[in-house]
PDB file of C-alpha atoms in Angstrom:
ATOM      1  CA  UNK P   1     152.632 133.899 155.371  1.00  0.00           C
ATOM      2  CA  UNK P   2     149.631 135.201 154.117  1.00  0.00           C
ATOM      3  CA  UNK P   3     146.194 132.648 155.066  1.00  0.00           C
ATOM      4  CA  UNK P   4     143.602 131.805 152.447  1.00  0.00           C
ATOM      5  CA  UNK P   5     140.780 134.542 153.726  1.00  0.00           C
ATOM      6  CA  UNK P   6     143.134 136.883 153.826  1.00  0.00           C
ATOM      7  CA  UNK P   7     143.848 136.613 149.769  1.00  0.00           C
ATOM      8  CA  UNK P   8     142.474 139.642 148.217  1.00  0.00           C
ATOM      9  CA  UNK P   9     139.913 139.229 145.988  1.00  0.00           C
ATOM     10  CA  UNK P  10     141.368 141.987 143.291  1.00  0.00           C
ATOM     11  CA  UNK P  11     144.642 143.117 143.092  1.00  0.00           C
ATOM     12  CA  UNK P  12     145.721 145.686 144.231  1.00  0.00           C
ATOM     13  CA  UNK P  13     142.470 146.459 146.620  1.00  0.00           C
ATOM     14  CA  UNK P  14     141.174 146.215 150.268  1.00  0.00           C
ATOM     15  CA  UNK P  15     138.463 143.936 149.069  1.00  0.00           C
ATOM     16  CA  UNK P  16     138.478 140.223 150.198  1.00  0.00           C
ATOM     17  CA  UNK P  17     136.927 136.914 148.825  1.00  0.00           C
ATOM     18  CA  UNK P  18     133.410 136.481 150.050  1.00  0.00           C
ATOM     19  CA  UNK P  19     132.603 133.564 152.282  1.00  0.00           C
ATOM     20  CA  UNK P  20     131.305 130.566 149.822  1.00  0.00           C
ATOM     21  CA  UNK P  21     127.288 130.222 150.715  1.00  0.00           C
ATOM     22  CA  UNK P  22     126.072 127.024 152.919  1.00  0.00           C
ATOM     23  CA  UNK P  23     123.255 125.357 151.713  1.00  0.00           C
ATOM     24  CA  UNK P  24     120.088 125.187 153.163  1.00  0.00           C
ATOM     25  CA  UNK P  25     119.637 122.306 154.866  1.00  0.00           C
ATOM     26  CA  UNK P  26     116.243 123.051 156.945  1.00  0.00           C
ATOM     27  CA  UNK P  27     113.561 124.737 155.669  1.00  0.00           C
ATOM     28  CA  UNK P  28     112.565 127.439 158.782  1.00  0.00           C
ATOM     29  CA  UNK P  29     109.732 126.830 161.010  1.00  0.00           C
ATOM     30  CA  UNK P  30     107.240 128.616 162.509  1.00  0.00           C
ATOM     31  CA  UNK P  31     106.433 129.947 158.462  1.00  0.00           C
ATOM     32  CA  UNK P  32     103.035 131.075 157.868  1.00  0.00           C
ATOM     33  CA  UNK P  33     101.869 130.962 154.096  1.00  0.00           C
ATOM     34  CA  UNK P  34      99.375 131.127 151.369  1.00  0.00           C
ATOM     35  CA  UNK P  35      98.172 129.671 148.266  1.00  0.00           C
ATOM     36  CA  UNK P  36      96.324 128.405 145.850  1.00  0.00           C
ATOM     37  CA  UNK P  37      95.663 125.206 143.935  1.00  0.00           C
ATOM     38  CA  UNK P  38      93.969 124.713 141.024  1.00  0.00           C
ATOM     39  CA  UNK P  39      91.764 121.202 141.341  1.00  0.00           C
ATOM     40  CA  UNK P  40      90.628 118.464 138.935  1.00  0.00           C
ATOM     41  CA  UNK P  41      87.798 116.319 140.652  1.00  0.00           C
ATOM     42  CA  UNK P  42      86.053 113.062 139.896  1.00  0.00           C
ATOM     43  CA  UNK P  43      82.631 112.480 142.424  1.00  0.00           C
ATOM     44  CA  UNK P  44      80.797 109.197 142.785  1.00  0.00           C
ATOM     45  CA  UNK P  45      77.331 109.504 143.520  1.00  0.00           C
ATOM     46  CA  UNK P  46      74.458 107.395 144.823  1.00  0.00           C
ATOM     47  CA  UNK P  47      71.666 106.329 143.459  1.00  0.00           C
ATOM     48  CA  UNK P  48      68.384 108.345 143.604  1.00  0.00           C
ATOM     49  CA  UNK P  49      65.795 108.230 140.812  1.00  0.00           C
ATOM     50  CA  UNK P  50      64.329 111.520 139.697  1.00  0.00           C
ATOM     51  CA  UNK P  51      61.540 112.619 137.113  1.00  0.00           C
ATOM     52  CA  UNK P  52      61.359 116.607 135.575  1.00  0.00           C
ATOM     53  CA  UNK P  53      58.175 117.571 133.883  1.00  0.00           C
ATOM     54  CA  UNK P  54      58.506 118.024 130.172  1.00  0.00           C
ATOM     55  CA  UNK P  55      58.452 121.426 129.342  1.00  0.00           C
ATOM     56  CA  UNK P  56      57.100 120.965 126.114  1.00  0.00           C
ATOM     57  CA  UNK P  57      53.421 120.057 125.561  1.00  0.00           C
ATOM     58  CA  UNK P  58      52.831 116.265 125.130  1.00  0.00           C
ATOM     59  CA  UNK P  59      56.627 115.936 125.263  1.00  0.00           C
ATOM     60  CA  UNK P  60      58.444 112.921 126.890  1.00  0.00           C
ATOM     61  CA  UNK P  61      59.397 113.773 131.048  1.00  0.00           C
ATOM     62  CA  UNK P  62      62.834 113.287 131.499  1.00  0.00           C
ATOM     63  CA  UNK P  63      63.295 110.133 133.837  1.00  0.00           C
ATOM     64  CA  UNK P  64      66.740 109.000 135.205  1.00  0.00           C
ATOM     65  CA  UNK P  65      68.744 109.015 138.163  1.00  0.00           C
ATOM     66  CA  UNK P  66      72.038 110.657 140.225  1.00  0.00           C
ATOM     67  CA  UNK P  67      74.499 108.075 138.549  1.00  0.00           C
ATOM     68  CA  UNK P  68      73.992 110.369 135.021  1.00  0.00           C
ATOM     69  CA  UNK P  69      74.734 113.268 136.518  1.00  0.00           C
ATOM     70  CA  UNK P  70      78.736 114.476 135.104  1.00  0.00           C
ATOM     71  CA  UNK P  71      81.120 112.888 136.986  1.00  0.00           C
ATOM     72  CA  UNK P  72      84.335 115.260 136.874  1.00  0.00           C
ATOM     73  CA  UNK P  73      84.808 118.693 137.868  1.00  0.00           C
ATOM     74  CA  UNK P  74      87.197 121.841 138.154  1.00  0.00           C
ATOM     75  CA  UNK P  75      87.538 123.693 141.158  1.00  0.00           C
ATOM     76  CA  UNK P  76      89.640 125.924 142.823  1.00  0.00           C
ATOM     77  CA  UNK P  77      90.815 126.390 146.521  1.00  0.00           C
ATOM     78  CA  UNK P  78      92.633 128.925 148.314  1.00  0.00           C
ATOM     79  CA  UNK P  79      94.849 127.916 151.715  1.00  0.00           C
ATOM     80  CA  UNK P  80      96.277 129.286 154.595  1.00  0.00           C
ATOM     81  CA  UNK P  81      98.772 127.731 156.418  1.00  0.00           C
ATOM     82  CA  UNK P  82     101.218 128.068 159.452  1.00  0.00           C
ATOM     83  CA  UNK P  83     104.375 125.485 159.975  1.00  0.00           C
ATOM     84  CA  UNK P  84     105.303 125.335 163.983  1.00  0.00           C
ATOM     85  CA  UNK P  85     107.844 122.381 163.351  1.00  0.00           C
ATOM     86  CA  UNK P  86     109.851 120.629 160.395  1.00  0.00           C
ATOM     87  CA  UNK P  87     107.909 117.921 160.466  1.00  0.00           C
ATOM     88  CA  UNK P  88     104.162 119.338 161.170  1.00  0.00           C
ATOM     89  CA  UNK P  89     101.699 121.943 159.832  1.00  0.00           C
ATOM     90  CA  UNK P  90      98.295 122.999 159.701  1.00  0.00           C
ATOM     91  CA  UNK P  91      96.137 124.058 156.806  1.00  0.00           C
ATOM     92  CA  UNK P  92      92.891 125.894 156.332  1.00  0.00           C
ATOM     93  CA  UNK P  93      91.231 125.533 153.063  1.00  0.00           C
ATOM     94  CA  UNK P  94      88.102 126.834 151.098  1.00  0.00           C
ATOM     95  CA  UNK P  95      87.352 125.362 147.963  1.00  0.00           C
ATOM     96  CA  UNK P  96      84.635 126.518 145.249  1.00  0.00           C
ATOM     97  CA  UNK P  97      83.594 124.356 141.652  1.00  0.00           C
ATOM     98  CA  UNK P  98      83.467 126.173 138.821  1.00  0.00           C
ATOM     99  CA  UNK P  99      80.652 126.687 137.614  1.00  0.00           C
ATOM    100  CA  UNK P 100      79.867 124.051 134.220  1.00  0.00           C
ATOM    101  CA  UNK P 101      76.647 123.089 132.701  1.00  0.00           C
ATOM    102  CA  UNK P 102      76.043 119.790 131.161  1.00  0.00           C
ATOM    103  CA  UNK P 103      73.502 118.774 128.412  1.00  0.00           C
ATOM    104  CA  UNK P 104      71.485 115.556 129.023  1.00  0.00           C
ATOM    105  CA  UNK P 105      69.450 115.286 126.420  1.00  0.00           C
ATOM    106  CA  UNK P 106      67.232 117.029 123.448  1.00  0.00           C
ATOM    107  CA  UNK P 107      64.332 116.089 122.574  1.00  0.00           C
ATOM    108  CA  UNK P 108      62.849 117.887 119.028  1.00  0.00           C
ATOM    109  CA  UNK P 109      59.317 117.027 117.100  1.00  0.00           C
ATOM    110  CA  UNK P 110      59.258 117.090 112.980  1.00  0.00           C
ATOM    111  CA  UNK P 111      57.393 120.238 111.820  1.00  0.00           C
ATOM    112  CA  UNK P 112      57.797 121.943 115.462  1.00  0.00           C
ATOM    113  CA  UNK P 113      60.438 124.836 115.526  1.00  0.00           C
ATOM    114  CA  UNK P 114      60.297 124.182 119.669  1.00  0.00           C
ATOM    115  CA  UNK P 115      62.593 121.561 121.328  1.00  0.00           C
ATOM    116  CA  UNK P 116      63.462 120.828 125.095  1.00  0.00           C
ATOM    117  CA  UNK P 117      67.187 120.259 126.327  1.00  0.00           C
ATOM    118  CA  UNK P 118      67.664 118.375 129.298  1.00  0.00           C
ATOM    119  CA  UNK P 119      70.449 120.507 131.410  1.00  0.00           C
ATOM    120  CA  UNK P 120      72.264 119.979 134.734  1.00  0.00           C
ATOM    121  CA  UNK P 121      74.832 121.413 136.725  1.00  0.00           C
ATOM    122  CA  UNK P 122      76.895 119.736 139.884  1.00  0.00           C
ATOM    123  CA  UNK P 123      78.266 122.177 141.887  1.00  0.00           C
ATOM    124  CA  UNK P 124      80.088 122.292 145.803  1.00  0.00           C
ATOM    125  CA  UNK P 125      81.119 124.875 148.305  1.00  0.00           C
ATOM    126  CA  UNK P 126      83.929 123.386 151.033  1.00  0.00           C
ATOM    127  CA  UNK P 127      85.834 125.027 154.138  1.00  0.00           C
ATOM    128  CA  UNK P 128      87.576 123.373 156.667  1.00  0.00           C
ATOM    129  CA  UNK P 129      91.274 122.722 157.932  1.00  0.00           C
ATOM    130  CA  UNK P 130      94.157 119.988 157.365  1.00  0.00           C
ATOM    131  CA  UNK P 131      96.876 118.404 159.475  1.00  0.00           C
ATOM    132  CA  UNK P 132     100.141 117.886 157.148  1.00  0.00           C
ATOM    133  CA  UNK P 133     102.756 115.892 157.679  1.00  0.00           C
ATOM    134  CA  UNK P 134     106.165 116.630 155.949  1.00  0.00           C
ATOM    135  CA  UNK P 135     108.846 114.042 155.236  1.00  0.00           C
ATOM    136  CA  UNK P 136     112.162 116.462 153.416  1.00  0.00           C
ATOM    137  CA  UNK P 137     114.228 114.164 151.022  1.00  0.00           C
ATOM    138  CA  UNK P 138     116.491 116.898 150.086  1.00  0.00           C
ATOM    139  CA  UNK P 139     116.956 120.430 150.484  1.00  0.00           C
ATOM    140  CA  UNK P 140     114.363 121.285 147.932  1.00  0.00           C
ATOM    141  CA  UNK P 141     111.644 118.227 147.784  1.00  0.00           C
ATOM    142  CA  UNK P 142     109.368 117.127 150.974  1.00  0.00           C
ATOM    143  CA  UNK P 143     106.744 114.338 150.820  1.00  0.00           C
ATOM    144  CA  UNK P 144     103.343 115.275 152.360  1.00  0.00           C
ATOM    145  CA  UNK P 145     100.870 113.114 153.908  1.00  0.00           C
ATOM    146  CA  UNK P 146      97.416 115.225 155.302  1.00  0.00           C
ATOM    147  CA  UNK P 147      94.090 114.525 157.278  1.00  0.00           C
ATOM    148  CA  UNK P 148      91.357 117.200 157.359  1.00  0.00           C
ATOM    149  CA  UNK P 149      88.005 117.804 158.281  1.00  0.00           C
ATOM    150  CA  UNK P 150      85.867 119.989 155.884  1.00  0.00           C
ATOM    151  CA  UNK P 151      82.153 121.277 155.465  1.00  0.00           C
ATOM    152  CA  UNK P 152      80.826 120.212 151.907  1.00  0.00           C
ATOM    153  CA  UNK P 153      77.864 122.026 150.814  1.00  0.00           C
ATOM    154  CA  UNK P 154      77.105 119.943 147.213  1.00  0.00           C
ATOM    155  CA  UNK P 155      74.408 120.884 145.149  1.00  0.00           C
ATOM    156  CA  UNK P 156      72.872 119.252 141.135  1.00  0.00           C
ATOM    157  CA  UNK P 157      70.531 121.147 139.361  1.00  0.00           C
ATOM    158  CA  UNK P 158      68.308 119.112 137.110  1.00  0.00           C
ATOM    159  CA  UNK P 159      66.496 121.160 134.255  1.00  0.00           C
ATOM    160  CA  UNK P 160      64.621 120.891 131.601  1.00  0.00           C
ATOM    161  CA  UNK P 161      64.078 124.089 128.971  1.00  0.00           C
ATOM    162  CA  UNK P 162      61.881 124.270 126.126  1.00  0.00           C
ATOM    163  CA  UNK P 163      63.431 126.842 123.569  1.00  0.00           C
ATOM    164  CA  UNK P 164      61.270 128.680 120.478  1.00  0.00           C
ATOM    165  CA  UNK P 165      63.537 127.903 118.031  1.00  0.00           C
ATOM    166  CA  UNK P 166      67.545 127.990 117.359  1.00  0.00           C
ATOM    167  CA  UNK P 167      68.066 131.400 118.618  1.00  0.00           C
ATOM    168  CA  UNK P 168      66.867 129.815 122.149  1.00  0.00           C
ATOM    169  CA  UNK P 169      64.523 132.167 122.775  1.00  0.00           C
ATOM    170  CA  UNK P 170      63.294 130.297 126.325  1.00  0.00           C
ATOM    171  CA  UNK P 171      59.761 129.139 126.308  1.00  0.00           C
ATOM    172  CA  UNK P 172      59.169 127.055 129.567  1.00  0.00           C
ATOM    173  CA  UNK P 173      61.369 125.408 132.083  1.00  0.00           C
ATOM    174  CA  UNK P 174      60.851 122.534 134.767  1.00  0.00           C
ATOM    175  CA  UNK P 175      63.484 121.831 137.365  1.00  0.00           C
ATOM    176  CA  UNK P 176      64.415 119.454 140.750  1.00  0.00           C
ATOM    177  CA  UNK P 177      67.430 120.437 142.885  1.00  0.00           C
ATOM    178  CA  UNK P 178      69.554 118.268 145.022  1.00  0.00           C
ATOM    179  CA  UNK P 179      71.173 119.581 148.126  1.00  0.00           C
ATOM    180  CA  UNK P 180      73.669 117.882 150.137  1.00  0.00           C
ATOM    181  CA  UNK P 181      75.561 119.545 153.034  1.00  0.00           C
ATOM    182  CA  UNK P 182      77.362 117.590 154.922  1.00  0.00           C
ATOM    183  CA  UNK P 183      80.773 117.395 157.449  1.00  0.00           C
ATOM    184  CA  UNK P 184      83.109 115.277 155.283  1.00  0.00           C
ATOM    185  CA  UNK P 185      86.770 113.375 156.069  1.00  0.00           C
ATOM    186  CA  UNK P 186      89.657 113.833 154.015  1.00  0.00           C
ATOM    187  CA  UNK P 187      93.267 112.267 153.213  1.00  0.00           C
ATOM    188  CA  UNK P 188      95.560 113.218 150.983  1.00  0.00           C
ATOM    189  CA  UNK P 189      99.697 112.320 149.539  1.00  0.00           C
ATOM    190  CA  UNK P 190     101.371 114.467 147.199  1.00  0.00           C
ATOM    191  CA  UNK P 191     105.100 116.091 147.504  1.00  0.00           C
ATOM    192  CA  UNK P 192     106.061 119.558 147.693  1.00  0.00           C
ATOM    193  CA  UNK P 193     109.034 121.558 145.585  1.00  0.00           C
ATOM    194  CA  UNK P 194     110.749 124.595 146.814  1.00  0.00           C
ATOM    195  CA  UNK P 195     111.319 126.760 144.005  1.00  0.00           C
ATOM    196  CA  UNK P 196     112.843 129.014 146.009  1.00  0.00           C
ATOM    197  CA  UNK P 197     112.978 130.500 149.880  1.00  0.00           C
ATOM    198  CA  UNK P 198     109.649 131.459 149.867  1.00  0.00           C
ATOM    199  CA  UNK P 199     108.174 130.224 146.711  1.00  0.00           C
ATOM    200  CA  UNK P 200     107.012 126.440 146.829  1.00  0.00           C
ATOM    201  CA  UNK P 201     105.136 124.226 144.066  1.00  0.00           C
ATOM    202  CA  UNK P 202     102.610 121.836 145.598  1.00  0.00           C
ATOM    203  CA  UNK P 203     101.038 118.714 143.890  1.00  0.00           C
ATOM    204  CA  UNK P 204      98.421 115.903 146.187  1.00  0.00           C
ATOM    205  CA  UNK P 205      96.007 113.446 145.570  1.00  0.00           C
ATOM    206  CA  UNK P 206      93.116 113.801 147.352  1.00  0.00           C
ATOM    207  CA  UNK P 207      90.505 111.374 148.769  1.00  0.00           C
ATOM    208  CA  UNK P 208      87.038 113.174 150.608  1.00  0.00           C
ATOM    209  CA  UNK P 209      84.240 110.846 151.753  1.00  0.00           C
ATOM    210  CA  UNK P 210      81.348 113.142 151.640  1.00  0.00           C
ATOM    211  CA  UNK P 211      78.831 110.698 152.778  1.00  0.00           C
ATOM    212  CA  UNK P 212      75.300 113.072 151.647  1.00  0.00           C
ATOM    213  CA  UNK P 213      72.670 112.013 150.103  1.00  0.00           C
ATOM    214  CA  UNK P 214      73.383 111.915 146.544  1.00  0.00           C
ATOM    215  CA  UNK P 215      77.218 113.018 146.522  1.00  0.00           C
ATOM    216  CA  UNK P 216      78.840 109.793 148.014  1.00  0.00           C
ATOM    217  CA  UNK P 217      82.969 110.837 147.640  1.00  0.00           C
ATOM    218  CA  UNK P 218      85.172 112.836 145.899  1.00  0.00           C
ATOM    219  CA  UNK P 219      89.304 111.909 144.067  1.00  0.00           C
ATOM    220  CA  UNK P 220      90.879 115.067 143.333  1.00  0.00           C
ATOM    221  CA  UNK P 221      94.108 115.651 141.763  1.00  0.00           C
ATOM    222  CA  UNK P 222      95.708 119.451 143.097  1.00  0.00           C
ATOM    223  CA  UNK P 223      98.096 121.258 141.823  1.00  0.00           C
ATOM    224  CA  UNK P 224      99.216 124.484 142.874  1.00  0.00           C
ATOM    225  CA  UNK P 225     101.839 127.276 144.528  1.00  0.00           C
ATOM    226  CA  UNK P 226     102.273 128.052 148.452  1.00  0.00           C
ATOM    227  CA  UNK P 227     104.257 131.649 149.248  1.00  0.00           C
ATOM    228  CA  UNK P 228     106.018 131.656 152.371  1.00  0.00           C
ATOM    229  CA  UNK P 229     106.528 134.386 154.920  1.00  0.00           C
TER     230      UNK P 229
END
C-alpha cells in the first residue's frame, strides 16, 4: 500500500507532491533594517514677542510674537534599525523639515508701486535613537510602543521684504532669527504590517517635548516602509 507522500504528483513520472508550506509564525531576530518615513508635524510654541524693521520707508514694523508663527510641518526621516529579540529593537533616526515659507502679512501704499511682505519659515534638524517595543497579533501585524532620545536643532526665520513692484524685483529686507537646539524626549504608538519577508509598512504617532526656547513640543503623525535584511 502505497502512503500519501509517496503519491506521484504526475502520472506517469518520478516527480512527487511538494511538502505544503508552514506559515510563519515568528518574524526572525537579530534583523537589521532600513527605512524611511514620510512625517506630518504639528509644533506648539511659546510665547516670545518680536519686532522686524519695516523695510519700506515710513512703513508700519511688523510686531507680533512666536504663537503666529505656522504651526504644521512636513518632514522626512530616514532610520536604521537592528532587532536582537521578538519582542525588542533599537532605532536610530535623523529627521530633516522641508523646507516651506509662509506669508504673514503685506502691507501696500495707494500710488506706490513698492509693498513689503511679511515672510517666515520654521524649520528643524533631529538625530538621535529609539527603544521599540513590539507586541505581534498575527503573523503579519505587530503593535509598537517606542522611547527615544533625540538632538533638535529648530530654527524660525522672521522677514520682512520690500519688493519694486509685481515682478518682485527685491528692494530691502529686515530680518530676526530664532534658534533653538536642544536634547529632546520622545514617545511614540503606531503598528507595523509585514508586506512581505523583508518588506514592512510602518505607521506611529509621535509625541517630542522639545523644551527650547520658542519651540515648546512637537505631534507627528509617520508613515512609512522598513526593508529587512
Amino acid at each position: 500500500q502505497m502512503c500519501i507522500r509517496d503519491r506521484p504528483y504526475f502520472s506517469n513520472t518520478n516527480y512527487y507532491a511538494p511538502p505544503p508550506v508552514a506559515r510563519k509564525q515568528e518574524r526572525d531576530i537579530g534583523q537589521i533594517s532600513v527605512g524611511a518615513d514620510y512625517v506630518v508635524g504639528y509644533a506648539s510654541y511659546k510665547t516670545v514677542d518680536f519686532k522686524v524693521d519695516s523695510a519700506l520707508t515710513g512703513g508700519q514694523d511688523f510686531v507680533s510674537d512666536t504663537r503666529d508663527f505656522d504651526r504644521s510641518f512636513n518632514s522626512v526621516s530616514l532610520n536604521l534599525g537592528w532587532r536582537p529579540l521578538r519582542n525588542l529593537g533599537i532605532e536610530a533616526f535623523y529627521s530633516t523639515s522641508l523646507s516651506e515659507k509662509k506669508v504673514a502679512y503685506t502691507e501696500s501704499y495707494t500710488h506706490y508701486p513698492e509693498f513689503a511682505r511679511g515672510e517666515y519659515e520654521v524649520s528643524y534638524r533631529a538625530y538621535g535613537i529609539d527603544l521599540l517595543g513590539y507586541l505581534p497579533i498575527n503573523d503579519y501585524i505587530e503593535f509598537i510602543a517606542s522611547i527615544g532620545v533625540g538632538k533638535y536643532d529648530a530654527e524660525a526665520k522672521v522677514k520682512v521684504v520690500a519688493y519694486e513692484d509685481t515682478s518682485y524685483n527685491n528692494l530691502k529686507s529686515t530680518s530676526k532669527s530664532f534658534n533653538d537646539s536642544s536634547l529632546a524626549y520622545r514617545l511614540g504608538g503606531g503598528m507595523q504590517i509585514w508586506l512581505s519577508k523583508h518588506l514592512t509598512f510602518r505607521a506611529m504617532l509621535r509625541w517630542t517635548q522639545v523644551g527650547g526656547d520658542f519651540m515648546d513640543y512637537i505631534t507627528e503623525i509617520n508613515a512609512g516602509v522598513r526593508y529587512h535584511f
